Every structure is written in C-alpha cells, then in structure tokens.
Coordinates of N, CA, C and O in Angstrom, one line a residue:
M1 N 30.1 -36.8 55.0 CA 28.9 -37.2 55.8 C 28.4 -38.4 55.2 O 28.2 -38.5 54.0
V2 N 28.1 -39.4 56.1 CA 27.6 -40.7 55.7 C 26.4 -41.1 56.5 O 26.4 -40.9 57.7
D3 N 25.4 -41.6 55.9 CA 24.2 -42.1 56.6 C 23.6 -43.2 55.8 O 23.7 -43.2 54.5
A4 N 23.0 -44.2 56.4 CA 22.4 -45.3 55.7 C 21.0 -45.5 56.1 O 20.6 -45.2 57.3
T5 N 20.2 -45.9 55.2 CA 18.8 -46.3 55.4 C 18.3 -47.3 54.4 O 18.8 -47.3 53.3
P6 N 17.4 -48.2 54.8 CA 16.9 -49.1 53.8 C 16.0 -48.4 52.7 O 15.2 -47.5 53.1
D7 N 16.2 -48.8 51.5 CA 15.3 -48.2 50.5 C 14.0 -49.0 50.4 O 13.8 -50.0 51.1
S8 N 13.2 -48.7 49.4 CA 11.9 -49.4 49.3 C 12.0 -50.9 49.0 O 11.1 -51.7 49.2
S9 N 13.2 -51.3 48.4 CA 13.4 -52.7 48.1 C 14.1 -53.4 49.3 O 14.6 -54.5 49.1
H10 N 14.3 -52.7 50.4 CA 14.9 -53.3 51.6 C 16.4 -53.5 51.5 O 16.9 -54.3 52.1
I11 N 17.0 -52.7 50.6 CA 18.5 -52.7 50.5 C 19.0 -51.5 51.2 O 18.5 -50.4 51.1
E12 N 20.0 -51.8 52.1 CA 20.6 -50.7 52.9 C 21.4 -49.8 52.0 O 22.4 -50.2 51.4
Q13 N 21.0 -48.6 51.8 CA 21.7 -47.6 51.0 C 22.4 -46.7 51.8 O 21.9 -46.0 52.7
T14 N 23.7 -46.6 51.6 CA 24.6 -45.7 52.3 C 24.8 -44.5 51.4 O 25.2 -44.6 50.3
T15 N 24.5 -43.3 51.9 CA 24.6 -42.0 51.2 C 25.9 -41.3 51.6 O 26.2 -41.2 52.8
F16 N 26.6 -40.9 50.6 CA 27.8 -40.1 50.8 C 27.6 -38.7 50.4 O 27.3 -38.5 49.2
I17 N 27.8 -37.7 51.3 CA 27.7 -36.3 51.0 C 29.1 -35.7 51.3 O 29.7 -36.0 52.3
I18 N 29.6 -34.9 50.4 CA 30.9 -34.3 50.6 C 30.7 -32.8 50.8 O 30.0 -32.1 50.0
R19 N 31.2 -32.3 51.9 CA 31.2 -30.8 52.1 C 32.6 -30.3 52.0 O 33.5 -30.9 52.6
Y20 N 32.8 -29.2 51.3 CA 34.1 -28.7 51.1 C 34.1 -27.1 50.9 O 33.0 -26.6 50.8
L21 N 35.2 -26.5 51.0 CA 35.3 -25.1 50.9 C 35.8 -24.7 49.5 O 36.7 -25.4 49.0
T22 N 35.3 -23.7 49.0 CA 35.8 -23.1 47.7 C 36.2 -21.6 48.1 O 35.7 -21.0 49.0
R23 N 37.1 -21.1 47.3 CA 37.5 -19.7 47.6 C 37.4 -18.9 46.3 O 37.8 -19.3 45.2
E24 N 36.7 -17.8 46.4 CA 36.6 -16.8 45.3 C 37.1 -15.5 45.8 O 36.6 -14.9 46.8
L25 N 38.2 -15.0 45.3 CA 38.9 -13.8 45.7 C 39.3 -14.0 47.2 O 40.0 -14.9 47.5
Q26 N 38.8 -13.2 48.1 CA 39.1 -13.4 49.5 C 38.0 -14.0 50.3 O 38.1 -14.0 51.6
E27 N 37.0 -14.5 49.7 CA 35.8 -15.1 50.4 C 35.8 -16.6 50.2 O 36.2 -17.2 49.2
F28 N 35.5 -17.3 51.3 CA 35.3 -18.8 51.3 C 33.9 -19.1 51.3 O 33.0 -18.5 52.0
F29 N 33.5 -20.2 50.6 CA 32.1 -20.6 50.5 C 32.1 -22.1 50.8 O 32.9 -22.9 50.3
V30 N 31.1 -22.5 51.6 CA 30.9 -23.9 51.9 C 30.0 -24.5 50.8 O 28.9 -24.0 50.5
Q31 N 30.5 -25.6 50.2 CA 29.8 -26.3 49.2 C 29.4 -27.7 49.7 O 30.2 -28.3 50.4
E32 N 28.3 -28.2 49.3 CA 27.9 -29.6 49.7 C 27.3 -30.3 48.5 O 26.5 -29.7 47.8
H33 N 27.8 -31.5 48.2 CA 27.3 -32.2 47.1 C 27.1 -33.7 47.4 O 27.9 -34.3 48.1
F34 N 26.1 -34.3 46.8 CA 25.9 -35.7 46.9 C 27.0 -36.4 46.1 O 27.3 -36.0 45.0
L35 N 27.6 -37.4 46.7 CA 28.7 -38.1 46.0 C 28.1 -39.4 45.4 O 28.2 -39.7 44.2
T36 N 27.5 -40.3 46.2 CA 27.1 -41.6 45.7 C 26.2 -42.3 46.7 O 26.2 -41.9 47.9
F37 N 25.5 -43.3 46.2 CA 24.8 -44.3 47.1 C 25.7 -45.6 47.0 O 26.2 -45.9 45.9
V38 N 25.9 -46.3 48.1 CA 26.6 -47.5 48.1 C 25.7 -48.5 48.9 O 25.3 -48.2 50.0
D39 N 25.5 -49.7 48.4 CA 24.8 -50.7 49.1 C 25.7 -51.2 50.2 O 26.9 -51.4 50.1
C40 N 25.1 -51.3 51.4 CA 25.9 -51.7 52.6 C 25.1 -52.6 53.5 O 24.1 -52.1 54.1
C41 N 25.5 -53.8 53.7 CA 24.8 -54.6 54.7 C 25.6 -54.9 55.9 O 25.2 -55.5 56.9
K42 N 26.8 -54.3 55.9 CA 27.7 -54.5 57.1 C 27.4 -53.4 58.1 O 27.1 -52.3 57.8
K43 N 27.6 -53.8 59.4 CA 27.1 -52.8 60.4 C 28.2 -52.5 61.5 O 28.0 -51.6 62.3
T44 N 29.3 -53.1 61.5 CA 30.3 -52.8 62.5 C 31.1 -51.5 62.1 O 31.1 -51.1 60.9
G45 N 31.6 -50.8 63.1 CA 32.3 -49.6 62.9 C 33.5 -49.8 61.9 O 33.7 -49.0 61.0
L46 N 34.2 -50.9 62.1 CA 35.4 -51.2 61.2 C 34.9 -51.4 59.8 O 35.5 -50.8 58.9
E47 N 33.9 -52.2 59.6 CA 33.4 -52.5 58.2 C 32.9 -51.2 57.6 O 33.1 -51.0 56.4
I48 N 32.2 -50.3 58.3 CA 31.7 -49.1 57.7 C 32.9 -48.2 57.4 O 32.9 -47.5 56.4
A49 N 33.9 -48.1 58.3 CA 35.1 -47.3 58.1 C 35.8 -47.7 56.8 O 36.2 -46.9 56.0
M50 N 35.9 -49.0 56.6 CA 36.5 -49.6 55.4 C 35.7 -49.2 54.2 O 36.3 -48.8 53.1
L51 N 34.4 -49.2 54.3 CA 33.5 -48.8 53.1 C 33.8 -47.4 52.8 O 33.9 -47.0 51.6
I52 N 33.9 -46.5 53.8 CA 34.1 -45.1 53.6 C 35.5 -44.9 52.9 O 35.6 -44.1 52.0
L53 N 36.5 -45.5 53.4 CA 37.8 -45.4 52.9 C 37.9 -45.9 51.4 O 38.4 -45.2 50.5
E54 N 37.2 -47.0 51.1 CA 37.1 -47.5 49.8 C 36.4 -46.6 48.8 O 36.9 -46.3 47.7
T55 N 35.3 -46.0 49.3 CA 34.5 -45.1 48.5 C 35.3 -43.8 48.2 O 35.3 -43.3 47.0
L56 N 36.0 -43.3 49.2 CA 36.8 -42.1 49.0 C 37.9 -42.4 47.9 O 38.2 -41.6 47.0
K57 N 38.5 -43.5 48.1 CA 39.6 -43.9 47.2 C 39.0 -44.1 45.7 O 39.7 -43.6 44.8
Q58 N 37.9 -44.7 45.6 CA 37.2 -44.8 44.3 C 37.1 -43.5 43.6 O 37.2 -43.4 42.4
F59 N 36.7 -42.4 44.3 CA 36.5 -41.1 43.8 C 37.7 -40.2 43.8 O 37.7 -39.1 43.5
G60 N 38.9 -40.8 44.1 CA 40.2 -40.1 44.1 C 40.3 -39.0 45.1 O 40.9 -38.0 44.9
M61 N 39.7 -39.2 46.3 CA 39.7 -38.3 47.4 C 40.6 -38.8 48.5 O 40.2 -39.7 49.2
P62 N 41.8 -38.2 48.6 CA 42.7 -38.7 49.6 C 42.2 -38.4 51.0 O 41.7 -37.2 51.3
L63 N 42.2 -39.4 51.9 CA 41.8 -39.2 53.3 C 42.6 -38.1 54.0 O 42.1 -37.4 54.8
A64 N 43.8 -37.9 53.5 CA 44.7 -36.9 54.1 C 44.2 -35.5 53.9 O 44.5 -34.6 54.7
D65 N 43.3 -35.3 52.9 CA 42.8 -34.0 52.7 C 41.5 -33.7 53.5 O 41.0 -32.6 53.5
C66 N 41.0 -34.8 54.2 CA 39.7 -34.6 54.9 C 40.0 -34.0 56.3 O 41.0 -34.3 56.9
R67 N 39.1 -33.2 56.7 CA 39.2 -32.5 58.0 C 38.0 -32.7 58.9 O 38.0 -32.2 60.0
G68 N 37.1 -33.5 58.5 CA 35.9 -33.7 59.3 C 35.1 -34.9 58.8 O 35.2 -35.3 57.7
Q69 N 34.3 -35.5 59.8 CA 33.4 -36.6 59.4 C 32.2 -36.4 60.2 O 32.2 -36.0 61.4
G70 N 31.0 -36.6 59.6 CA 29.8 -36.5 60.3 C 28.9 -37.6 60.1 O 28.7 -38.1 59.0
Y71 N 28.3 -38.2 61.2 CA 27.4 -39.3 61.2 C 26.4 -39.1 62.3 O 26.4 -38.2 63.0
D72 N 25.5 -40.1 62.3 CA 24.5 -40.1 63.4 C 25.2 -40.5 64.7 O 26.4 -40.7 64.7
N73 N 24.4 -40.6 65.7 CA 24.9 -40.9 67.1 C 25.0 -42.4 67.4 O 25.2 -42.8 68.5
A74 N 24.7 -43.3 66.4 CA 24.7 -44.7 66.6 C 26.1 -45.1 67.0 O 27.1 -44.6 66.6
A75 N 26.2 -46.1 67.9 CA 27.5 -46.5 68.5 C 28.5 -47.0 67.4 O 29.7 -46.8 67.4
N76 N 27.9 -47.7 66.4 CA 28.8 -48.2 65.3 C 29.4 -47.1 64.5 O 30.4 -47.2 63.8
M77 N 28.8 -45.9 64.5 CA 29.3 -44.7 63.8 C 30.1 -43.8 64.7 O 31.2 -43.4 64.4
S78 N 29.5 -43.5 65.9 CA 30.1 -42.5 66.8 C 31.0 -43.0 67.9 O 31.7 -42.3 68.5
G79 N 31.0 -44.3 68.1 CA 31.7 -44.9 69.2 C 33.2 -44.5 69.2 O 33.9 -44.6 68.2
K80 N 33.7 -44.2 70.4 CA 35.1 -43.7 70.5 C 36.1 -44.8 70.6 O 37.3 -44.5 70.5
Y81 N 35.7 -46.0 70.6 CA 36.7 -47.1 70.6 C 36.5 -48.0 69.4 O 37.6 -48.3 68.8
N82 N 35.3 -48.3 68.9 CA 35.2 -49.1 67.8 C 34.2 -48.5 66.7 O 33.8 -49.2 65.8
G83 N 33.8 -47.3 66.9 CA 33.0 -46.7 65.9 C 33.8 -46.3 64.6 O 35.0 -46.2 64.6
A84 N 33.0 -46.2 63.5 CA 33.6 -45.8 62.2 C 34.5 -44.5 62.4 O 35.6 -44.4 61.9
Q85 N 34.0 -43.6 63.2 CA 34.7 -42.3 63.3 C 36.1 -42.5 64.0 O 37.1 -41.9 63.6
Q86 N 36.2 -43.5 64.9 CA 37.5 -43.7 65.5 C 38.5 -44.4 64.6 O 39.7 -44.1 64.6
H87 N 38.0 -45.3 63.8 CA 38.8 -46.0 62.8 C 39.4 -45.0 61.7 O 40.5 -45.0 61.3
I88 N 38.5 -44.1 61.3 CA 38.9 -43.0 60.4 C 39.9 -42.1 61.0 O 40.9 -41.7 60.5
L89 N 39.6 -41.7 62.3 CA 40.5 -40.8 63.0 C 41.9 -41.5 63.2 O 42.9 -40.8 63.2
A90 N 42.0 -42.8 63.3 CA 43.3 -43.5 63.5 C 44.1 -43.3 62.2 O 45.3 -43.3 62.2
E91 N 43.4 -43.2 61.0 CA 44.0 -43.1 59.7 C 44.5 -41.6 59.5 O 45.4 -41.4 58.8
N92 N 43.6 -40.7 60.0 CA 43.9 -39.3 59.8 C 43.4 -38.5 61.0 O 42.2 -38.2 61.2
P93 N 44.3 -38.2 61.9 CA 44.0 -37.5 63.2 C 43.4 -36.1 62.9 O 42.8 -35.5 63.9
L94 N 43.4 -35.5 61.7 CA 42.9 -34.2 61.4 C 41.4 -34.3 61.0 O 40.7 -33.3 60.9
C95 N 40.9 -35.5 60.8 CA 39.5 -35.8 60.4 C 38.6 -35.9 61.6 O 38.2 -37.0 61.9
L96 N 38.3 -34.8 62.2 CA 37.5 -34.8 63.5 C 36.0 -35.2 63.3 O 35.4 -34.7 62.3
Y97 N 35.5 -35.9 64.2 CA 34.1 -36.3 64.1 C 33.2 -35.2 64.7 O 33.5 -34.7 65.8
S98 N 32.1 -35.0 64.1 CA 31.0 -34.1 64.6 C 29.7 -34.8 64.4 O 29.3 -35.2 63.3
P99 N 28.9 -35.0 65.5 CA 27.6 -35.7 65.4 C 26.7 -34.9 64.6 O 26.7 -33.6 64.6
C100 N 25.8 -35.5 63.9 CA 24.8 -34.8 63.0 C 23.8 -34.1 64.0 O 23.1 -34.8 64.7
A101 N 23.7 -32.8 63.9 CA 22.8 -32.0 64.8 C 21.4 -32.3 64.5 O 20.5 -32.4 65.4
C102 N 21.1 -32.5 63.2 CA 19.7 -32.7 62.8 C 19.2 -34.1 63.4 O 18.1 -34.2 63.8
R103 N 20.1 -35.1 63.3 CA 19.7 -36.4 63.8 C 19.5 -36.3 65.3 O 18.6 -36.9 65.9
S104 N 20.4 -35.6 66.0 CA 20.3 -35.4 67.5 C 18.9 -34.7 67.8 O 18.3 -35.1 68.8
L105 N 18.6 -33.7 67.0 CA 17.3 -33.0 67.2 C 16.1 -33.9 67.0 O 15.1 -33.9 67.8
N106 N 16.2 -34.8 66.0 CA 15.1 -35.7 65.7 C 15.0 -36.7 66.9 O 13.8 -37.0 67.3
L107 N 16.1 -37.2 67.4 CA 16.0 -38.1 68.6 C 15.4 -37.4 69.8 O 14.6 -38.0 70.5
C108 N 15.8 -36.1 70.0 CA 15.2 -35.4 71.1 C 13.7 -35.2 70.9 O 13.0 -35.4 71.9
G109 N 13.3 -34.9 69.7 CA 11.8 -34.8 69.4 C 11.1 -36.1 69.7 O 10.0 -36.1 70.3
A110 N 11.7 -37.2 69.2 CA 11.1 -38.5 69.4 C 11.0 -38.9 70.9 O 9.9 -39.3 71.3
D111 N 12.0 -38.6 71.7 CA 12.0 -38.9 73.1 C 10.9 -38.0 73.8 O 10.2 -38.4 74.7
S112 N 10.9 -36.7 73.4 CA 9.9 -35.8 74.0 C 8.5 -36.2 73.7 O 7.6 -36.2 74.6
A113 N 8.2 -36.6 72.5 CA 6.9 -37.0 72.1 C 6.5 -38.3 72.8 O 5.3 -38.5 73.2
A114 N 7.4 -39.2 73.1 CA 7.2 -40.4 73.8 C 6.7 -40.2 75.2 O 6.1 -41.1 75.9
C115 N 7.0 -39.0 75.8 CA 6.6 -38.7 77.1 C 5.2 -38.0 77.2 O 4.7 -37.8 78.3
C116 N 4.7 -37.8 76.0 CA 3.3 -37.1 76.0 C 2.3 -38.1 75.6 O 2.3 -38.6 74.4
K117 N 1.4 -38.5 76.5 CA 0.4 -39.5 76.2 C -0.5 -39.1 75.0 O -0.9 -40.0 74.3
E118 N -0.8 -37.8 74.9 CA -1.6 -37.4 73.8 C -0.9 -37.6 72.4 O -1.5 -38.1 71.5
A119 N 0.4 -37.4 72.4 CA 1.1 -37.6 71.1 C 1.2 -39.1 70.9 O 1.1 -39.5 69.7
V120 N 1.5 -39.9 71.9 CA 1.6 -41.3 71.7 C 0.2 -41.9 71.2 O 0.2 -42.7 70.3
T121 N -0.9 -41.4 71.8 CA -2.2 -41.9 71.3 C -2.4 -41.4 69.9 O -2.9 -42.2 69.0
F122 N -2.2 -40.2 69.6 CA -2.4 -39.7 68.2 C -1.6 -40.4 67.2 O -2.2 -40.9 66.2
F123 N -0.3 -40.6 67.4 CA 0.5 -41.2 66.4 C 0.2 -42.7 66.4 O 0.4 -43.4 65.3
G124 N -0.2 -43.3 67.5 CA -0.6 -44.7 67.5 C -1.9 -44.9 66.6 O -2.0 -45.9 65.9
M125 N -2.8 -43.9 66.6 CA -4.0 -44.0 65.8 C -3.6 -43.9 64.3 O -4.1 -44.6 63.4
V126 N -2.6 -43.0 64.0 CA -2.2 -42.9 62.6 C -1.6 -44.2 62.1 O -1.9 -44.7 61.0
Q127 N -0.8 -44.8 62.9 CA -0.1 -46.1 62.6 C -1.2 -47.2 62.5 O -1.1 -48.1 61.6
T128 N -2.2 -47.1 63.3 CA -3.3 -48.1 63.3 C -4.1 -48.0 61.9 O -4.5 -49.1 61.4
V129 N -4.2 -46.9 61.4 CA -4.9 -46.7 60.1 C -4.0 -47.3 59.0 O -4.5 -48.0 58.1
Y130 N -2.7 -47.1 59.1 CA -1.7 -47.6 58.1 C -1.6 -49.2 58.1 O -1.6 -49.8 57.0
N131 N -1.6 -49.8 59.2 CA -1.3 -51.2 59.3 C -2.2 -52.1 58.5 O -1.6 -53.0 57.8
P132 N -3.5 -52.0 58.6 CA -4.3 -53.0 57.8 C -4.1 -52.9 56.3 O -4.2 -53.9 55.6
F133 N -3.9 -51.7 55.8 CA -3.7 -51.5 54.4 C -2.4 -52.1 54.0 O -2.2 -52.7 52.9
S134 N -1.3 -51.8 54.7 CA 0.0 -52.2 54.4 C 0.3 -53.7 54.5 O 1.2 -54.2 53.9
S135 N -0.5 -54.4 55.3 CA -0.3 -55.8 55.5 C -0.9 -56.7 54.4 O -0.8 -57.9 54.4
S136 N -1.6 -56.0 53.5 CA -2.2 -56.8 52.4 C -2.0 -56.1 51.0 O -2.5 -55.0 50.9
P137 N -1.4 -56.8 50.1 CA -1.2 -56.2 48.8 C -2.6 -55.9 48.1 O -2.7 -54.9 47.4
Q138 N -3.6 -56.7 48.4 CA -4.9 -56.5 47.8 C -5.5 -55.2 48.4 O -6.0 -54.4 47.7
R139 N -5.5 -55.1 49.7 CA -6.0 -53.8 50.3 C -5.2 -52.6 49.9 O -5.8 -51.5 49.6
W140 N -3.9 -52.7 49.7 CA -3.1 -51.6 49.3 C -3.5 -51.2 47.9 O -3.6 -50.0 47.6
S141 N -3.8 -52.2 47.0 CA -4.2 -51.9 45.6 C -5.6 -51.2 45.6 O -5.8 -50.2 44.9
I142 N -6.5 -51.7 46.5 CA -7.8 -51.0 46.6 C -7.7 -49.6 47.1 O -8.3 -48.7 46.6
L143 N -6.8 -49.4 48.0 CA -6.5 -48.1 48.6 C -6.1 -47.1 47.4 O -6.6 -46.0 47.3
H144 N -5.1 -47.6 46.6 CA -4.7 -46.7 45.5 C -5.7 -46.5 44.5 O -5.9 -45.4 44.0
E145 N -6.5 -47.5 44.2 CA -7.6 -47.3 43.2 C -8.7 -46.4 43.6 O -9.2 -45.6 42.8
N146 N -9.0 -46.4 44.9 CA -10.1 -45.6 45.4 C -9.7 -44.2 45.9 O -10.5 -43.3 45.9
I147 N -8.5 -44.0 46.4 CA -8.1 -42.7 46.9 C -7.0 -42.1 46.1 O -7.0 -40.8 46.0
G148 N -6.2 -42.8 45.5 CA -5.1 -42.2 44.6 C -3.9 -41.8 45.3 O -3.0 -41.2 44.7
S149 N -3.9 -41.9 46.6 CA -2.7 -41.5 47.3 C -2.4 -42.7 48.3 O -3.2 -43.6 48.5
S150 N -1.3 -42.6 49.0 CA -1.0 -43.7 49.9 C -0.7 -43.2 51.3 O -0.4 -42.1 51.5
L151 N -0.8 -44.1 52.2 CA -0.4 -43.8 53.6 C 1.1 -44.1 53.7 O 1.7 -44.8 52.9
Q152 N 1.6 -43.6 54.8 CA 3.0 -43.8 55.1 C 3.1 -44.3 56.5 O 2.4 -43.8 57.4
S153 N 4.0 -45.2 56.7 CA 4.3 -45.7 58.1 C 5.0 -44.6 58.9 O 5.7 -43.8 58.3
L154 N 4.9 -44.7 60.2 CA 5.5 -43.7 61.0 C 7.0 -44.1 61.2 O 7.3 -45.3 61.3
S155 N 7.9 -43.2 61.3 CA 9.3 -43.4 61.6 C 9.5 -43.0 63.0 O 8.9 -42.1 63.6
G156 N 10.3 -43.8 63.7 CA 10.7 -43.6 65.1 C 11.5 -42.3 65.3 O 11.5 -41.7 66.3
T157 N 12.2 -41.9 64.2 CA 13.2 -40.8 64.4 C 13.0 -39.7 63.4 O 13.5 -38.6 63.6
R158 N 12.4 -40.0 62.2 CA 12.3 -39.0 61.2 C 11.0 -38.3 61.2 O 10.0 -38.8 60.8
W159 N 11.0 -37.1 61.8 CA 9.8 -36.3 62.0 C 9.2 -35.9 60.7 O 8.0 -35.7 60.6
T160 N 10.0 -35.7 59.6 CA 9.4 -35.3 58.3 C 8.5 -36.5 57.8 O 7.5 -36.2 57.2
D161 N 8.8 -37.7 58.1 CA 8.0 -38.8 57.7 C 6.7 -38.8 58.5 O 5.6 -39.1 58.0
R162 N 6.7 -38.4 59.8 CA 5.5 -38.3 60.6 C 4.6 -37.2 60.0 O 3.4 -37.4 59.9
V163 N 5.2 -36.1 59.6 CA 4.4 -35.0 59.0 C 3.7 -35.6 57.7 O 2.5 -35.3 57.5
A164 N 4.4 -36.3 56.9 CA 3.9 -36.8 55.6 C 2.8 -37.8 56.0 O 1.7 -37.8 55.3
S165 N 2.9 -38.6 57.0 CA 1.9 -39.6 57.4 C 0.6 -38.9 57.8 O -0.5 -39.3 57.3
V166 N 0.7 -37.9 58.6 CA -0.4 -37.2 59.0 C -1.0 -36.4 57.9 O -2.3 -36.3 57.8
H167 N -0.2 -35.8 57.0 CA -0.7 -35.0 55.9 C -1.6 -35.9 55.0 O -2.7 -35.5 54.6
H168 N -1.1 -37.1 54.6 CA -1.9 -38.0 53.7 C -3.3 -38.3 54.4 O -4.3 -38.3 53.8
L169 N -3.2 -38.6 55.7 CA -4.4 -39.0 56.4 C -5.4 -37.8 56.5 O -6.6 -37.9 56.3
Q170 N -4.8 -36.6 56.8 CA -5.6 -35.4 56.9 C -6.4 -35.1 55.6 O -7.5 -34.8 55.6
L171 N -5.7 -35.2 54.5 CA -6.3 -34.9 53.2 C -7.4 -35.8 52.8 O -8.3 -35.4 52.1
N172 N -7.3 -37.0 53.3 CA -8.3 -38.1 52.8 C -8.9 -38.8 54.0 O -9.3 -40.0 53.8
C173 N -9.1 -38.1 55.1 CA -9.6 -38.8 56.3 C -11.0 -39.5 56.0 O -11.1 -40.7 56.4
Q174 N -11.9 -38.8 55.4 CA -13.2 -39.4 55.2 C -13.2 -40.6 54.3 O -13.8 -41.6 54.5
E175 N -12.3 -40.4 53.2 CA -12.2 -41.5 52.3 C -11.6 -42.8 52.9 O -12.1 -43.9 52.7
Y176 N -10.6 -42.6 53.8 CA -10.0 -43.7 54.4 C -11.0 -44.4 55.4 O -11.1 -45.6 55.4
A177 N -11.8 -43.6 56.1 CA -12.8 -44.2 57.0 C -13.8 -44.9 56.2 O -14.2 -46.0 56.6
Q178 N -14.3 -44.4 55.1 CA -15.3 -45.1 54.3 C -14.7 -46.4 53.7 O -15.4 -47.4 53.8
L179 N -13.5 -46.3 53.2 CA -12.9 -47.5 52.6 C -12.7 -48.6 53.7 O -13.0 -49.8 53.4
W180 N -12.3 -48.2 54.8 CA -12.1 -49.2 55.9 C -13.4 -49.8 56.4 O -13.5 -51.0 56.6
S181 N -14.4 -49.0 56.5 CA -15.7 -49.5 56.9 C -16.2 -50.5 55.9 O -16.9 -51.5 56.3
N182 N -15.9 -50.3 54.6 CA -16.3 -51.3 53.6 C -15.6 -52.6 53.8 O -16.1 -53.7 53.6
F183 N -14.3 -52.6 54.3 CA -13.6 -53.8 54.5 C -14.1 -54.6 55.7 O -14.2 -55.8 55.7
I184 N -14.6 -53.9 56.8 CA -15.0 -54.6 58.0 C -16.4 -55.1 57.9 O -16.9 -55.8 58.7
H185 N -17.2 -54.6 56.9 CA -18.6 -55.0 56.8 C -18.8 -56.1 55.8 O -18.4 -56.5 54.9

C-alpha cells in the first residue's frame, strides 16, 4: 500500500506499508507493517510505479511474490491505462489493484458535506479563524504564547483533520475570540 502527502516542510513523503500473511499451525494471520518513507516529487503513474519497484527491490522484496496493490483513487495511481497500478500489473499480473476503502469513504464524506449548506458554513467559519493566524508568523507566535495550542487547517478529504481542527477550536473558543479581538482593535 502506497500513499503520498506533503509533510510540514512541504516535501512529498510517500509511505510504504506492507501487508502479508503469516501462518501458525493451521491458522493464517494478516500482518501489516510500515516499511519506509520515500521523498517523491514525481506524479505520473509510470514514475510512481518505478519508485514502487525500486523501493521493493531495495528491501529485497520480489514483485513476483506480491499479490495485491492498494492506493487511493487518483488517476495517476488507479488509472487502468497509465496509472501506477497498471504499470505494476504489467510486471506481475497476479498483483491485483484494490482501491483504498478508507480513502473512498473520506471522499464520499467530503462530497456529502459539500451538499449541506450548514456544514459548508460551519467548516468555512473554522477555516476563517485559522487563516489570519496562519498567514503571519508573528500572529502564530502570539497564538502559541497565549493559548499554548495551535489551530489546524481543514483538509478537503481527511475527516480526522477536520475533527482535530474543530477540537482545538472548541477547547479554546473564548481564548481565540479574545486574542483575535485584540488584533483587530
């Protein structure tokens, strides 16, 4: 399983997770382990497939032993003509692609919330509180000095980030309001 996201220093980090079966007596167990982070600024399906193949080779994992691949639904990953999954499949026809169900659920939640004007207004207000602080290192420093916690930007697809954003705001709502009123006066 491979997914990429920019880290706090704006470097695209590609995460590799390996899922495999172990057998004890007559029982099989699914094991899942983090393998590595790899910096990746390349975005085409072929480039990502080559990164995957290189990384597996580095760790001594033959592609011939792989039976599945899981990514998000982005075209460069899931595309059936030029997506990473298709390039991997061309190398090993037994390495079947399965879209990430959690990612699909997140996208469904994001689309559903976008249809609800109350949700759009609410999350828009949360982002509006975040923006002025995040756009100024001085304000961000004052925020940390006075409140001791930070705000988080909203993610378009990661609902756990939205929960964290609302949680910080909920815990310190009066403090944020007081701090902001000091800025505008």
